[in-house]
Coordinates of N, CA and C and ligand atoms in Angstrom, one line a residue:
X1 N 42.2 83.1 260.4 CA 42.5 84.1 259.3 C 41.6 83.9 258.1
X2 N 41.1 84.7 257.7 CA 40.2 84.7 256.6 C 40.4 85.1 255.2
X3 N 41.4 86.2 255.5 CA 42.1 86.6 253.9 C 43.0 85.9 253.5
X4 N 43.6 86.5 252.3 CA 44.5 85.3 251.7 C 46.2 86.4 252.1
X5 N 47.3 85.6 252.4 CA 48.5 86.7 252.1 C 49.4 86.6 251.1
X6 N 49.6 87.4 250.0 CA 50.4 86.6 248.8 C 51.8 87.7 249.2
X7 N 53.2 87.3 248.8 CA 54.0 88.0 248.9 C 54.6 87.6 247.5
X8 N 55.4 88.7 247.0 CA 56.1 89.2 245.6 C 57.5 89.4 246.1
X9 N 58.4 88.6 245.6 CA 59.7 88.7 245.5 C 60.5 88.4 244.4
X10 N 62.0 88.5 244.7 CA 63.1 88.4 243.8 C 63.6 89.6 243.5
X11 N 64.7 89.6 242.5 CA 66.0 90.6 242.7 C 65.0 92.2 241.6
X12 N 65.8 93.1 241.5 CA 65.0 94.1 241.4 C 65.1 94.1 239.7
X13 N 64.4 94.7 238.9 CA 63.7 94.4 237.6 C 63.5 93.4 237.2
X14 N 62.6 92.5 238.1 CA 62.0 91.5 237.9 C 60.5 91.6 237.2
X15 N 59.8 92.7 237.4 CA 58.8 93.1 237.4 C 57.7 93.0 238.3
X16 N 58.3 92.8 239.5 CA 56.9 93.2 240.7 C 56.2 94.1 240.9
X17 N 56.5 95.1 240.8 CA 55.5 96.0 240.5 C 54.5 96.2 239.7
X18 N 54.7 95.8 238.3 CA 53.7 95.4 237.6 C 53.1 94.3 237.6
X19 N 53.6 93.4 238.4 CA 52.5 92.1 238.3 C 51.4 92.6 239.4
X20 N 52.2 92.7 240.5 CA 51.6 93.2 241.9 C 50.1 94.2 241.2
X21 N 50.3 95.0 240.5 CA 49.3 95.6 240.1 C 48.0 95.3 239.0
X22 N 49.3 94.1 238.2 CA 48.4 93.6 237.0 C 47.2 92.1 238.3
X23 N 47.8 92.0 239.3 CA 47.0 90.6 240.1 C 45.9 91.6 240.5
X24 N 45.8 92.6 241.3 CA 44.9 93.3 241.9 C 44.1 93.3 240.9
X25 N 44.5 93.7 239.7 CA 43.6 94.7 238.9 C 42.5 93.2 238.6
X26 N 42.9 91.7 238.2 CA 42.3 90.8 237.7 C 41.6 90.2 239.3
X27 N 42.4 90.3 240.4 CA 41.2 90.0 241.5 C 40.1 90.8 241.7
X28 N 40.3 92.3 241.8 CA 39.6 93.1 241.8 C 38.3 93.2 240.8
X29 N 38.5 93.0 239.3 CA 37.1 92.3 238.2 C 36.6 91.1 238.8
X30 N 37.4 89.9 239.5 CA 36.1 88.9 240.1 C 35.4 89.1 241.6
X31 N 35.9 90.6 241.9 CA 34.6 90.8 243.1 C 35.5 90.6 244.4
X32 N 37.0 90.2 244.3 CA 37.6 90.5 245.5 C 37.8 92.0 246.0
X33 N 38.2 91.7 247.5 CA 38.7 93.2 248.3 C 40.2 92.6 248.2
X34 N 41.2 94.2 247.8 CA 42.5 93.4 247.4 C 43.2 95.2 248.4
X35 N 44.4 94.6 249.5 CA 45.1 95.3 249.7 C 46.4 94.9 249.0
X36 N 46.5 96.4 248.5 CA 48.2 96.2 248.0 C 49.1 97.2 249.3
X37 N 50.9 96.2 249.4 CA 51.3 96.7 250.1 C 52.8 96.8 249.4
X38 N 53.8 98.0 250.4 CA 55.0 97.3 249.8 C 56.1 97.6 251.3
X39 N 57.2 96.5 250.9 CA 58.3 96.7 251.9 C 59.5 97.1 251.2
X40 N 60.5 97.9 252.3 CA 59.4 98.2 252.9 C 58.9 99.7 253.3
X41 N 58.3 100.0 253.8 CA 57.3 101.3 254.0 C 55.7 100.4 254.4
X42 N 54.9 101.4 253.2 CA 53.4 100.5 253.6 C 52.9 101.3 254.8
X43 N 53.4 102.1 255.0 CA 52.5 102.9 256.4 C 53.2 104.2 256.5
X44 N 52.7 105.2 257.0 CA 53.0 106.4 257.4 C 54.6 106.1 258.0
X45 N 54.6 105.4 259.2 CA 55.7 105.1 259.9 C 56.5 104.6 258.6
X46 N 56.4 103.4 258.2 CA 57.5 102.9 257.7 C 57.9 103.1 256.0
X47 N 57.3 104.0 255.6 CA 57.7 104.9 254.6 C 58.7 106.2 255.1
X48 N 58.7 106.1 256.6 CA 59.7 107.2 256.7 C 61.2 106.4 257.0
X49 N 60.9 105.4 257.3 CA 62.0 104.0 257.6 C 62.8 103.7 256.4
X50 N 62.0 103.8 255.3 CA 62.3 103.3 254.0 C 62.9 104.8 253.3
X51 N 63.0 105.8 253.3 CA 63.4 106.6 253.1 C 64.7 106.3 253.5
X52 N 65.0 106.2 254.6 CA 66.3 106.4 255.5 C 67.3 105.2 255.0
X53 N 66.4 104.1 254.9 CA 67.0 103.0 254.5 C 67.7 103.1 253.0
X54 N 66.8 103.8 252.2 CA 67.4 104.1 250.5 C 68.0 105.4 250.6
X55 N 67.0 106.6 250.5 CA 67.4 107.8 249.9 C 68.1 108.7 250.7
X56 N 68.2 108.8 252.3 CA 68.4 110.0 253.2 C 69.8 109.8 252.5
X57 N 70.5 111.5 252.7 CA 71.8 111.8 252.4 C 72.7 111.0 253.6
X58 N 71.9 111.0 254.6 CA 72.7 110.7 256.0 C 72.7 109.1 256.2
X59 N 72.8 108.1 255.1 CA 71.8 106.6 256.1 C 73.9 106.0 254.7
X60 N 74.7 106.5 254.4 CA 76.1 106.0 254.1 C 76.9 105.6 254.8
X61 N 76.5 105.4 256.2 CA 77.3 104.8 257.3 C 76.5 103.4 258.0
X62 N 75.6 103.4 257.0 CA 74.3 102.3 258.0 C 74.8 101.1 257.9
X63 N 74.7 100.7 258.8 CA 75.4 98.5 259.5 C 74.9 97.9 258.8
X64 N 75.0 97.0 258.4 CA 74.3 96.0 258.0 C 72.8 95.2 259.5
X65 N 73.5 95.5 260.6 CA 72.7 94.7 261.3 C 71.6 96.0 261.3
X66 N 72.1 97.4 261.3 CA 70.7 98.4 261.8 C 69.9 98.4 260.4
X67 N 70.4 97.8 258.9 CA 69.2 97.7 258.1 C 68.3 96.3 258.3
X68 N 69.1 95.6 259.0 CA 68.1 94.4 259.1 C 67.2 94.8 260.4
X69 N 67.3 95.5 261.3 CA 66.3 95.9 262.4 C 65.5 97.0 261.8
X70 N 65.7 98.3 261.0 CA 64.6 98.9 260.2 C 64.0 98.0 259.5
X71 N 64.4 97.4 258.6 CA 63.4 96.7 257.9 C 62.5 95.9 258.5
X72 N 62.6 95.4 259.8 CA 62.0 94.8 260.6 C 61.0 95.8 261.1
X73 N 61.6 96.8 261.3 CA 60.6 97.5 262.2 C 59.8 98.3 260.9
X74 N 60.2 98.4 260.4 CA 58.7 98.8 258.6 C 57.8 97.3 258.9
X75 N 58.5 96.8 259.1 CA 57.6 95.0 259.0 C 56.9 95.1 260.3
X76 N 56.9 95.3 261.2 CA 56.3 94.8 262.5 C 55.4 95.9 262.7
X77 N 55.2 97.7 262.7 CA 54.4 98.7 262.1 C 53.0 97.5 260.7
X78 N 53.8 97.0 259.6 CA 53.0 97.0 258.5 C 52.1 96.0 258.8
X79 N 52.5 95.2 259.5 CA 51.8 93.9 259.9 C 50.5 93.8 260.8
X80 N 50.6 95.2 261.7 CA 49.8 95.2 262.7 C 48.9 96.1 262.5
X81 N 49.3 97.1 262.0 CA 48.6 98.4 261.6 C 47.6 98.0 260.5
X82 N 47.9 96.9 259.3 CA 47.9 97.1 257.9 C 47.6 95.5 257.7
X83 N 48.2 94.8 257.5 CA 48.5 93.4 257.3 C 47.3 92.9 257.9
X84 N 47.0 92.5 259.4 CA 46.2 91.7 260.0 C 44.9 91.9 259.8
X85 N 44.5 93.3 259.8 CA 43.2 93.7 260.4 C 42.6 93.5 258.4
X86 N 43.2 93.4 257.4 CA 42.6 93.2 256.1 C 42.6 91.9 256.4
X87 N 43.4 91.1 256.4 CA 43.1 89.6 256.5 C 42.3 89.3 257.3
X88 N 41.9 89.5 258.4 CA 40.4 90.1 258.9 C 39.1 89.7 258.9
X89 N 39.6 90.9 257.7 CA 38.3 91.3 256.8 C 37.9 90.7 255.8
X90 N 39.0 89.3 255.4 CA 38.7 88.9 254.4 C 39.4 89.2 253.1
X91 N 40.6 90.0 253.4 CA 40.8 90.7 252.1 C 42.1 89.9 251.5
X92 N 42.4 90.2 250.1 CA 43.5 89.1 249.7 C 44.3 90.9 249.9
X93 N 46.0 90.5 250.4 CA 47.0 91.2 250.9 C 48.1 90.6 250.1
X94 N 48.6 91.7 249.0 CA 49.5 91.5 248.1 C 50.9 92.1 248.4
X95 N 51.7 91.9 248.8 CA 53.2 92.5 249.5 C 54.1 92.2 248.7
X96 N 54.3 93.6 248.1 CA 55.5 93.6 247.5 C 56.8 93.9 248.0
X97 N 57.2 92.7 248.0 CA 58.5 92.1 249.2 C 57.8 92.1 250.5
X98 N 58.2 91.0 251.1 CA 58.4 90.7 252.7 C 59.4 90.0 253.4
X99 N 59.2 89.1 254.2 CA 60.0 89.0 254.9 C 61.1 87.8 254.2
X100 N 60.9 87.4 253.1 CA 61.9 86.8 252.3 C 63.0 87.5 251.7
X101 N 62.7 88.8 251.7 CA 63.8 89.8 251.0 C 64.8 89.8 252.0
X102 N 64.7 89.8 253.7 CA 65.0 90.2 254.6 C 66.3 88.8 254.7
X103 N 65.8 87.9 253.9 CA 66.4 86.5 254.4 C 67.5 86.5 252.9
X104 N 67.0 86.9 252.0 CA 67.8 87.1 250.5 C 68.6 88.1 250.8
X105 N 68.4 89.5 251.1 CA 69.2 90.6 251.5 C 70.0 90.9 252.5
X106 N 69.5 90.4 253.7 CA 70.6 90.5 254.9 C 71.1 89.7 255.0
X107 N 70.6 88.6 254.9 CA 70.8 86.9 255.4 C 72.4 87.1 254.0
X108 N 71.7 86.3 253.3 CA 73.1 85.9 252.0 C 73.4 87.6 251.6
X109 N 72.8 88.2 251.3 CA 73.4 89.3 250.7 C 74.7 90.1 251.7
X110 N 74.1 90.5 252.7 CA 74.9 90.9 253.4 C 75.8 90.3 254.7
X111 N 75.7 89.2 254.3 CA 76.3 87.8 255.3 C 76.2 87.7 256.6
X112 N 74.6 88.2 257.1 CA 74.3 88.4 258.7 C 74.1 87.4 259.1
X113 N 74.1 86.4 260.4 CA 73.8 85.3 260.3 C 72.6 84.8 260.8
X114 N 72.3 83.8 259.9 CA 70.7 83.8 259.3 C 69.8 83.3 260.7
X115 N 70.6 82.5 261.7 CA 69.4 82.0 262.7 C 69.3 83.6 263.6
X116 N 70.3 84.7 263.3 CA 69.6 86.4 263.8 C 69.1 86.8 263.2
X117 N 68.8 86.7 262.3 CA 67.2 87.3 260.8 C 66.4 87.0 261.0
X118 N 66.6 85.4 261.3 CA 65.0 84.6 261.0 C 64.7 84.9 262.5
X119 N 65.4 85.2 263.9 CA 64.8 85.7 265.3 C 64.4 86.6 264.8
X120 N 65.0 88.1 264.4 CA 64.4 89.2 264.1 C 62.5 89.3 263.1
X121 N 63.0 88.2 262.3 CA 61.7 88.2 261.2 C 60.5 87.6 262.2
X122 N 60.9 86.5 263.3 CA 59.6 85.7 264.0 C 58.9 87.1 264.7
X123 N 60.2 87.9 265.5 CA 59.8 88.7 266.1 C 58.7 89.5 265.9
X124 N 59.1 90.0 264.3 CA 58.3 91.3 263.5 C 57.0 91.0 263.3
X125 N 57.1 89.4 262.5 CA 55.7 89.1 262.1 C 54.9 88.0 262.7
X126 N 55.5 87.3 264.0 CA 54.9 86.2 264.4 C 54.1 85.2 263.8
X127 N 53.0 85.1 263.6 CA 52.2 83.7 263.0 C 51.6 84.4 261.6
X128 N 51.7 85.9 261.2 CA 51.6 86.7 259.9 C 52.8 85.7 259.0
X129 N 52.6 85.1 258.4 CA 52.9 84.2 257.1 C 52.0 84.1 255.7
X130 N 52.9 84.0 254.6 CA 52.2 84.4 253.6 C 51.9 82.8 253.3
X131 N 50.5 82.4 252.4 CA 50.3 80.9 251.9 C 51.0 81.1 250.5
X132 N 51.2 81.9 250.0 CA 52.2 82.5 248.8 C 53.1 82.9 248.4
X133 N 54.1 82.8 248.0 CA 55.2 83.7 247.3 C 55.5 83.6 246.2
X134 N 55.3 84.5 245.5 CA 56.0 84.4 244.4 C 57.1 84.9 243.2
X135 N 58.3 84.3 243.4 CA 59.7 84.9 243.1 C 60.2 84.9 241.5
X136 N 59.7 86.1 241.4 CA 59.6 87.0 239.7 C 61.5 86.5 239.3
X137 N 61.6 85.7 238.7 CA 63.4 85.0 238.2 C 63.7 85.7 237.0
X138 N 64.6 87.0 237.0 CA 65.4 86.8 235.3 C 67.1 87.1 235.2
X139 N 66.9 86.8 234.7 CA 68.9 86.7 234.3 C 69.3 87.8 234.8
X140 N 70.5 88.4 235.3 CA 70.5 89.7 235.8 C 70.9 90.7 234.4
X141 N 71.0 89.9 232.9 CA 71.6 91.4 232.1 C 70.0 91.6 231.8
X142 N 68.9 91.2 231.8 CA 67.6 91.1 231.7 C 67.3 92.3 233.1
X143 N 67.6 92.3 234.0 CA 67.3 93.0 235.1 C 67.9 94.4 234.9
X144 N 69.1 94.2 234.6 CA 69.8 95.5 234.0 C 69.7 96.3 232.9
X145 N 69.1 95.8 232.1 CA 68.4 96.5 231.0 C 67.5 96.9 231.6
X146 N 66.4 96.4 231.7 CA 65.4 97.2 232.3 C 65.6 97.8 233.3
X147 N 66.0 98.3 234.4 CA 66.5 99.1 235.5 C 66.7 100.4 234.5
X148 N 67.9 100.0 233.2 CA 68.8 101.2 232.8 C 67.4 102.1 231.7
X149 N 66.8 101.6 231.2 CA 65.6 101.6 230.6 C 64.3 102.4 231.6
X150 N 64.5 102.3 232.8 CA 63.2 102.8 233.3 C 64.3 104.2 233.9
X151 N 65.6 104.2 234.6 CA 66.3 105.1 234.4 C 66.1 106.2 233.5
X152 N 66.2 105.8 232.8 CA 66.8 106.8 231.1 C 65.1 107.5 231.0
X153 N 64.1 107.0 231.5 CA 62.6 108.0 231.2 C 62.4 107.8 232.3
X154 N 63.0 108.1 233.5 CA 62.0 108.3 235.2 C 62.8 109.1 236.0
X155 N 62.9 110.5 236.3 CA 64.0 111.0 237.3 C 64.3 110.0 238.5
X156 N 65.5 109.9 238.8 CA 65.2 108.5 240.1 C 66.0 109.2 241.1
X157 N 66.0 108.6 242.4 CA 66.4 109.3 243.3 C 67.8 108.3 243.8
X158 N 68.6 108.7 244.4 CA 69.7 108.1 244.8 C 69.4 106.9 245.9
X159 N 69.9 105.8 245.7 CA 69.2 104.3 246.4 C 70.5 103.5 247.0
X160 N 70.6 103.9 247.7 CA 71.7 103.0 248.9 C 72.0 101.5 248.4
X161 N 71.0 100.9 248.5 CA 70.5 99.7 248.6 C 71.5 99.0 247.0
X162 N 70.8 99.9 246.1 CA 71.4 99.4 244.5 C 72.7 99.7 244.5
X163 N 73.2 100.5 245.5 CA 74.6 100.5 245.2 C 75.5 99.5 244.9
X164 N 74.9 98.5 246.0 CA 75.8 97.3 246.2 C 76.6 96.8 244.7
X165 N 77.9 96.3 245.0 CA 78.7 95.3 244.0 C 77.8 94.6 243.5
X166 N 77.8 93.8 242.4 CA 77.7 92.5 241.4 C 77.7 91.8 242.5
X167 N 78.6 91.3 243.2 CA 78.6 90.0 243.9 C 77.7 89.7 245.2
X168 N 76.9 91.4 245.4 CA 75.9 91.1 246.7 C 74.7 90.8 246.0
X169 N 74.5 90.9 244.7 CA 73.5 90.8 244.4 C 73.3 89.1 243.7
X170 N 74.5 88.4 243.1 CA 74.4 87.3 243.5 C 74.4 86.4 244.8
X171 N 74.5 86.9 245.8 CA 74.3 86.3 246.9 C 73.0 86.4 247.4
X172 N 72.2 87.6 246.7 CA 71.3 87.9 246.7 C 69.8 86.4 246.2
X173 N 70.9 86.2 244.8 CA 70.0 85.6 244.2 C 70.4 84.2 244.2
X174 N 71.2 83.6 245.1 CA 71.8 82.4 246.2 C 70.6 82.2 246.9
X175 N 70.7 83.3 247.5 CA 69.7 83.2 248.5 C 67.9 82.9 248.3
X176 N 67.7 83.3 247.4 CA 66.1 83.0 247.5 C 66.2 81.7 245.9
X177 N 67.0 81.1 245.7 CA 67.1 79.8 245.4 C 67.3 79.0 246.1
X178 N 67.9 78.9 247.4 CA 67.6 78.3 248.7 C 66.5 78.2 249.5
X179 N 65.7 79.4 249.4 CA 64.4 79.5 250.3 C 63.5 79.0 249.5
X180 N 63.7 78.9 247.7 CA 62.3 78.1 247.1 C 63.3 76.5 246.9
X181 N 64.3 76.7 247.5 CA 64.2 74.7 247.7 C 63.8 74.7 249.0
X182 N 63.7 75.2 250.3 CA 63.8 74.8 251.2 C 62.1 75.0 251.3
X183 N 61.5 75.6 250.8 CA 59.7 75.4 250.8 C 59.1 75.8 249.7
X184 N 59.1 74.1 249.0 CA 58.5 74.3 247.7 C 56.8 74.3 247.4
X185 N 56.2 74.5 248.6 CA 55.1 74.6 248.8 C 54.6 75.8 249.0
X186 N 55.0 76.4 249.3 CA 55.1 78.1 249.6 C 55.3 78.9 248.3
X187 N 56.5 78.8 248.3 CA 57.2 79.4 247.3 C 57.5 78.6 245.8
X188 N 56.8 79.6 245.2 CA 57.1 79.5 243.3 C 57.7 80.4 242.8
X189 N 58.4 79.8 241.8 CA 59.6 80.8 241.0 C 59.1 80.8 239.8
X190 N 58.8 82.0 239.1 CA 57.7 82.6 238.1 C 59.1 82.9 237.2
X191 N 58.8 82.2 235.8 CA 59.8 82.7 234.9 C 59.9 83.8 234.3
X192 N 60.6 85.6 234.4 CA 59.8 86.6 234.2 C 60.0 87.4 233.0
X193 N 60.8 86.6 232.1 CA 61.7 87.1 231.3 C 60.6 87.5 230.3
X194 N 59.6 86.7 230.1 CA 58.6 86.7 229.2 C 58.0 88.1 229.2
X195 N 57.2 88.2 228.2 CA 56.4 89.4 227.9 C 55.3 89.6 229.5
X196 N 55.1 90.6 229.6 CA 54.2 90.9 230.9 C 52.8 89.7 231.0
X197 N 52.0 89.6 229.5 CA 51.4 88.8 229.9 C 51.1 87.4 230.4
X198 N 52.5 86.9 229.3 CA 52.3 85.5 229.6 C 52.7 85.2 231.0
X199 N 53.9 86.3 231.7 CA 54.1 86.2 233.0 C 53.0 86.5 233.9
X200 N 52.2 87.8 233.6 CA 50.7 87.6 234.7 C 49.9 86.1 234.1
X201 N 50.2 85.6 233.3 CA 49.2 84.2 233.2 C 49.7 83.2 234.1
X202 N 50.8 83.1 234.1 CA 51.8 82.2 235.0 C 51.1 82.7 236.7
X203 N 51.1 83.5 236.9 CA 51.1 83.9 238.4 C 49.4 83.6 238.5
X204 N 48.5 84.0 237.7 CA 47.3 83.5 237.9 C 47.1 82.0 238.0
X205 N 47.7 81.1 237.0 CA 47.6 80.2 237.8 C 48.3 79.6 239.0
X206 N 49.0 80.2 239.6 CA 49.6 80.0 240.8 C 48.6 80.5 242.0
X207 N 48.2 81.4 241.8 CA 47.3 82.1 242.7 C 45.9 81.5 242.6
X208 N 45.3 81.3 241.7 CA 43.8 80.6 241.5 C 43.5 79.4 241.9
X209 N 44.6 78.8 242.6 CA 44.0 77.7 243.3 C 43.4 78.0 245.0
X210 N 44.2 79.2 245.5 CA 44.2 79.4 246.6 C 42.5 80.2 247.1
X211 N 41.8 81.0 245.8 CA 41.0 81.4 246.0 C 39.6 81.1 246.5
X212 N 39.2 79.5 246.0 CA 38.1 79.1 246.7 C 38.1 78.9 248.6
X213 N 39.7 79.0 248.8 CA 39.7 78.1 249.9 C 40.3 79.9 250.9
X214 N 39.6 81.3 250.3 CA 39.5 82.1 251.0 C 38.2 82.8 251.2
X215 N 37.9 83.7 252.3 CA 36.3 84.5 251.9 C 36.1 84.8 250.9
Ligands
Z5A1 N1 65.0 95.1 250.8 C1 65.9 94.5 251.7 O1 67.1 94.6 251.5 N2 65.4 93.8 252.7 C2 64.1 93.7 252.9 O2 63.6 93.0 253.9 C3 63.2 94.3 252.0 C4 63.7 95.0 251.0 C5 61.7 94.2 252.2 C6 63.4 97.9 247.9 O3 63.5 98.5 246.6 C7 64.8 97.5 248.2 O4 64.9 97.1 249.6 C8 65.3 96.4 247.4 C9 65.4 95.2 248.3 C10 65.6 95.8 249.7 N3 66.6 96.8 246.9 N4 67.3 96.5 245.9 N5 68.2 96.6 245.3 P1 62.3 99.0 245.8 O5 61.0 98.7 246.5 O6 62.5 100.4 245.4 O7 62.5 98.2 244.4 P2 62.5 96.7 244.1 O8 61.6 95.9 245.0 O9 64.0 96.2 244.0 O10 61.8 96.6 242.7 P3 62.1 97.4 241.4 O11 63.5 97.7 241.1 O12 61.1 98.6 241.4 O13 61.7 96.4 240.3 P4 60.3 95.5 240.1 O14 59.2 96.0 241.0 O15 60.7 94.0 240.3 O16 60.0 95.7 238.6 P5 59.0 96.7 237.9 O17 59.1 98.1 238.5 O18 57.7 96.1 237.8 O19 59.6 96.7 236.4 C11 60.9 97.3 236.2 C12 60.9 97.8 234.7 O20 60.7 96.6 233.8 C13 59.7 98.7 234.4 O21 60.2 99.7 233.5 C14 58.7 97.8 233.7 O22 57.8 98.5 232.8 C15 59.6 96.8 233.0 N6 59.0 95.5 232.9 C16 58.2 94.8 233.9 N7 57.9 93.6 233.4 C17 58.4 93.5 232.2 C18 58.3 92.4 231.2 N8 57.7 91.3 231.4 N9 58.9 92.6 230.0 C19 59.6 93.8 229.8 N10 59.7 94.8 230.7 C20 59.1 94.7 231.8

């Protein structure tokens, strides 16, 4: 493998989306090729997956086990179609959310049991592993402000997903404080509360070591 794979996680108004964009934008001035991706969707197919998963009128009856096999199957599409052939090429592949969400979200969030996620997750993405992650951390009334904040100026569409109680979303955030103890070599937890910049400085140096040792 020749590119680099960085994956972006943690619970939602963390600000991945803007870092995800603020990293490209600073790889992209030193002369990298940068795919950005997101989970999940990321492809023709699995943007129509991710619809169904959040916004379809009809997805209010959905299992917990059939969201952990869509999301899988947006993952196993993104990986093959999308994922490999840039890393390839050399290119640094930025994923916003992967298959850590899947272990935060089904696994603890929705109390699936985790040695059938992590079969489902080997399945999807086989030896596609990120040398990166990194899990955007803020208090959830910090998360909730901004959520209600980007609400109040964005028409938003109805999201399954955010429905959930208070307490799935701390199991939520159980969970991927277990997966950055269980590999602290992988995974870094980015303090995000901060102003956007000093948080993109934080993740640059988390990422800038990885760069010499890609195309
Ligand atoms: N999910 C799953 O269950 N299992 C899986 O395997 C996968 C996903 C892959 C995807 O939702 C949902 O799918 C998600 C997990 C589940 N569900 N939930 N809940 P999504 O892709 O629509 O959204 P998200 O990933 O949860 O992210 P988000 O809500 O869009 O938030 P974000 O990307 O982390 O934050 P942001 O959009 O960059 O920023 C949010 C706002 O805060 C925005 O107005 C920014 O301008 C502002 N912001 C950002 N940074 C700052 C700082 N530093 N200071 C102040 N304000 C800031």
């Amino acid at each position: 493998m020749k590119g680099l794979l960085i994956s972006f996680e943690g619970t939602e108004g963390g600000g991945k989306s803007t870092q995800v964009a603020r990293l490209a934008e600073r790889l992209r001035a030193e002369g990298r090729r940068v795919r950005l991706v997101r989970e999940p969707g990321g492809t023709p197919i699995g943007e129509e997956i991710r619809f169904t998963l959040k916004h379809s009128p009809h997805n209010g009856a959905m299992t917990a086990e059939a969201e952990l096999l869509l999301m899988n199957a947006s993952r196993a599409q993104l990986v093959r179609e999308v994922i490999r052939p840039a890393l390839a090429a050399g290119e640094v592949v930025i994923c916003d959310r992967f298959y850590d969400s899947t272990v935060a979200y089904q696994g603890y969030g929705r109390g699936l049991d985790l040695g059938h996620v992590n079969a489902v997750i080997d399945f999807a993405v086989g030896e596609t592993r990120p040398q990166l992650t990194l899990i955007l951390q803020v208090p959830p009334a910090v998360s909730q402000a901004r959520l209600a904040a980007r609400q109040a100026s964005l028409p938003v569409m109805r999201d399954r997903i955010e429905e959930a109680d208070r307490s799935f979303f701390e199991r939520v955030e159980k969970g991927y404080a277990a997966l950055a103890e269980a590999e602290p070599e992988r995974i870094k937890v980015i303090a995000a509360e901060a102003p956007e910049a000093a948080v993109a400085a934080a993740i640059w140096s988390a990422v800038a070591p990885w760069l010499p040792r890609t195309a």
